Short mmCIF file of C-alpha atoms in Angstrom, two decimals:
data_model
loop_
_atom_site.label_atom_id
_atom_site.label_comp_id
_atom_site.label_asym_id
_atom_site.label_seq_id
_atom_site.Cartn_x
_atom_site.Cartn_y
_atom_site.Cartn_z
CA UNK A 141 84.90 114.89 306.53
CA UNK A 142 86.62 116.80 309.31
CA UNK A 143 90.31 117.53 309.88
CA UNK A 144 90.28 115.06 312.75
CA UNK A 145 89.46 112.38 310.11
CA UNK A 146 92.82 112.45 308.78
CA UNK A 147 94.47 111.55 312.01
CA UNK A 148 92.19 108.60 313.01
CA UNK A 149 94.44 105.85 314.40
CA UNK A 150 92.73 103.03 312.51
CA UNK A 151 93.55 104.72 309.17
CA UNK A 152 96.99 106.02 309.76
CA UNK A 153 98.64 102.55 309.24
CA UNK A 154 96.86 102.03 305.81
CA UNK A 155 98.39 103.00 302.45
CA UNK A 156 97.49 106.36 301.12
CA UNK A 157 95.45 104.85 298.20
CA UNK A 158 93.31 102.98 300.84
CA UNK A 159 92.76 106.11 302.83
CA UNK A 160 91.70 107.95 299.56
CA UNK A 161 89.21 105.15 299.00
CA UNK A 162 87.82 105.59 302.52
CA UNK A 163 87.22 109.30 301.83
CA UNK A 164 85.61 108.52 298.42
CA UNK A 165 83.31 105.98 300.24
CA UNK A 166 82.05 108.81 302.54
CA UNK A 167 81.02 110.70 299.46
CA UNK A 168 79.69 107.58 297.68
CA UNK A 169 77.48 106.42 300.62
CA UNK A 170 73.88 107.45 301.22
CA UNK A 171 72.65 109.74 304.01
CA UNK A 172 73.09 106.86 306.44
CA UNK A 173 76.59 106.02 305.48
CA UNK A 174 75.54 102.84 303.62
CA UNK A 175 75.84 101.54 300.08
CA UNK A 176 75.76 98.41 298.11
CA UNK A 177 79.20 97.05 296.99
CA UNK A 178 79.44 97.30 293.30
CA UNK A 179 83.12 97.50 292.28
CA UNK A 180 82.36 98.83 288.68
CA UNK A 181 80.24 101.71 289.97
CA UNK A 182 82.78 102.50 292.78
CA UNK A 183 85.54 102.60 290.09
CA UNK A 184 83.52 104.94 287.83
CA UNK A 185 82.66 107.29 290.74
CA UNK A 186 85.91 107.17 292.85
CA UNK A 187 88.57 106.63 290.24
CA UNK A 188 87.01 107.59 286.84
CA UNK A 189 90.23 107.91 284.82
CA UNK A 190 92.67 105.91 286.87
CA UNK A 191 93.56 102.84 284.90
CA UNK A 192 95.74 101.47 287.64
CA UNK A 193 92.66 100.91 289.90
CA UNK A 194 90.78 97.64 289.26
CA UNK A 195 87.72 95.86 290.77
CA UNK A 196 90.20 93.61 292.67
CA UNK A 197 91.99 96.71 294.09
CA UNK A 198 88.68 97.99 295.30
CA UNK A 199 87.96 94.63 297.01
CA UNK A 200 91.32 94.87 298.72
CA UNK A 201 90.70 98.40 299.91
CA UNK A 202 87.28 97.46 301.24
CA UNK A 203 88.70 94.48 303.17
CA UNK A 204 91.52 96.56 304.55
CA UNK A 205 89.12 99.30 305.66
CA UNK A 206 86.85 96.61 307.22
CA UNK A 207 89.82 95.11 309.14
CA UNK A 208 90.79 98.67 310.32
CA UNK A 209 87.23 99.26 311.58
CA UNK A 210 86.56 102.23 309.26
CA UNK A 211 83.71 100.46 307.47
CA UNK A 212 81.58 97.40 308.16
CA UNK A 213 81.17 95.09 305.27
CA UNK A 214 78.13 92.81 305.62
CA UNK A 215 75.85 90.65 303.54
CA UNK A 216 72.02 90.79 303.21
CA UNK A 217 69.66 89.09 300.83
CA UNK A 218 72.52 87.75 298.63
CA UNK A 219 74.20 91.21 298.16
CA UNK A 220 77.20 92.76 299.85
CA UNK A 221 76.96 96.21 301.48
CA UNK A 222 79.25 98.56 303.54
CA UNK A 223 78.52 101.04 306.20
CA UNK A 224 80.94 103.82 307.29
CA UNK A 225 81.32 103.16 311.06
CA UNK A 226 82.05 106.79 312.04
CA UNK A 227 79.16 108.37 310.28
CA UNK A 228 77.95 111.86 311.43
CA UNK A 229 74.25 112.70 312.13
CA UNK A 230 72.60 114.03 308.99
CA UNK A 231 69.70 116.53 309.36
CA UNK A 232 66.64 115.26 307.52
CA UNK A 233 68.30 112.21 305.91
CA UNK A 234 66.55 110.48 302.97
CA UNK A 235 65.34 106.93 303.63
CA UNK A 236 68.05 104.42 302.90
CA UNK A 237 67.44 101.81 300.17
CA UNK A 238 69.94 99.52 301.89
CA UNK A 239 69.59 97.37 305.02
CA UNK A 240 71.30 98.54 308.15
CA UNK A 241 74.40 96.64 309.34
CA UNK A 242 73.63 93.85 311.83
CA UNK A 243 72.27 95.28 315.15
CA UNK A 244 73.16 98.88 314.19
CA UNK A 245 71.30 101.22 316.39
CA UNK A 246 71.64 104.79 317.76
CA UNK A 247 73.83 103.70 320.60
CA UNK A 248 77.48 103.91 319.38
CA UNK A 249 78.80 102.00 322.43
CA UNK A 250 76.51 99.06 321.82
CA UNK A 251 77.36 98.95 318.17
CA UNK A 252 81.07 99.02 318.82
CA UNK A 253 80.73 96.23 321.31
CA UNK A 254 78.74 94.31 318.66
CA UNK A 255 81.21 94.83 315.90
CA UNK A 256 84.15 93.84 318.20
CA UNK A 257 82.30 90.66 319.08
CA UNK A 258 81.62 89.91 315.32
CA UNK A 259 85.27 90.39 314.52
CA UNK A 260 86.24 88.04 317.33
CA UNK A 261 83.68 85.48 316.29
CA UNK A 262 84.95 85.72 312.65
CA UNK A 263 88.63 85.18 313.84
CA UNK A 264 87.64 82.20 315.88
CA UNK A 265 85.72 80.66 312.89
CA UNK A 266 88.69 81.30 310.59
CA UNK A 267 91.01 79.55 313.17
CA UNK A 268 88.57 76.62 313.21
CA UNK A 269 88.75 76.44 309.39
CA UNK A 270 92.42 76.38 309.57
CA UNK A 271 93.45 79.12 307.20
CA UNK A 272 96.69 80.72 308.38
CA UNK A 273 96.09 83.89 306.24
CA UNK A 274 92.75 84.70 307.76
CA UNK A 275 90.63 83.59 304.80
CA UNK A 276 88.14 80.92 305.29
CA UNK A 277 88.68 77.94 303.03
CA UNK A 278 86.78 74.88 302.04
CA UNK A 279 87.99 71.35 302.82
CA UNK A 280 90.36 71.46 299.90
CA UNK A 281 93.60 73.25 300.87
CA UNK A 282 93.81 75.21 297.67
CA UNK A 283 90.01 75.62 297.16
CA UNK A 284 88.22 78.81 297.02
CA UNK A 285 87.16 80.75 300.23
CA UNK A 286 83.65 79.83 301.41
CA UNK A 287 81.30 82.75 300.66
CA UNK A 288 79.31 82.24 303.82
CA UNK A 289 80.14 82.19 307.50
CA UNK A 290 79.90 78.91 309.56
CA UNK A 291 76.57 80.21 311.17
CA UNK A 292 75.05 80.47 307.75
CA UNK A 293 76.55 77.64 305.50
CA UNK A 294 73.81 78.08 302.93
CA UNK A 295 73.62 81.94 303.19
CA UNK A 296 71.03 84.10 304.69
CA UNK A 297 68.80 87.01 303.77
CA UNK A 298 69.38 88.62 307.16
CA UNK A 299 72.19 91.11 307.53
CA UNK A 300 75.39 89.19 308.54
CA UNK A 301 78.81 90.80 308.74
CA UNK A 302 80.99 87.70 308.46
CA UNK A 303 78.87 86.56 305.32
CA UNK A 304 79.46 89.94 303.71
CA UNK A 305 83.28 89.83 304.29
CA UNK A 306 83.56 86.19 303.18
CA UNK A 307 81.51 86.99 300.05
CA UNK A 308 83.89 89.80 299.20
CA UNK A 309 86.92 87.64 299.86
CA UNK A 310 85.35 84.92 297.54
CA UNK A 311 84.86 87.40 294.73
CA UNK A 312 88.49 88.66 295.16
CA UNK A 313 89.68 85.00 294.96
CA UNK A 314 87.53 84.38 291.83
CA UNK A 315 88.83 87.50 290.23
CA UNK A 316 92.53 86.40 291.02
CA UNK A 317 91.79 83.02 289.53
CA UNK A 318 90.37 84.58 286.26
CA UNK A 319 93.42 86.96 285.99
CA UNK A 320 95.80 83.98 286.51
CA UNK A 321 93.99 81.98 283.83
CA UNK A 322 94.25 84.95 281.47
CA UNK A 323 97.98 85.31 282.08
CA UNK A 324 98.64 81.50 281.61
CA UNK A 325 96.97 81.49 278.15
CA UNK A 326 99.52 81.91 275.49
CA UNK A 327 98.49 83.16 272.03
CA UNK A 328 100.85 81.28 269.67
CA UNK A 329 101.43 82.95 266.38
CA UNK A 330 100.14 86.33 267.49
CA UNK A 331 102.60 89.06 266.56
CA UNK A 332 104.92 86.63 264.63
CA UNK A 333 105.75 88.04 261.20
#
């Protein structure tokens, strides 16, 4: 992390907690700037004693950082991963256990152009699916977000950025539904004396 990292345009508009998560992800990632998305492990490493942070909050932060271009969230082999987009060169890096993001290569310009194209394709597919909030939905208006992109309706083992983002949005939606169900359950007789 360099002092210039605190003044990157894509991060300045984000809330301070999201910027803190971005810094933590840099420390959490492997030598190639990649890591598997595991909210429980991220909470334990980045926010060990902060009870206000939840798995859902981590999902929100990852999606906001992906939207800002600070990380790339992608899916591969049924799992979701992230890659820090502005990752410095590491001398003698260890081999990564995680697949690279789609079409990642040593040419920063080509990768930026690819990521911009992926974002545009994702926006187009979301418009086609008719969700005004930017989340892909199934045919039922109030149904869950589809966990896969239109190019891979049954999923794929190949790295796919839109599939990774949609899988994360689906998990966030599932978590919200579980939380809502828990809130709606009333425990009659508990605490009555």
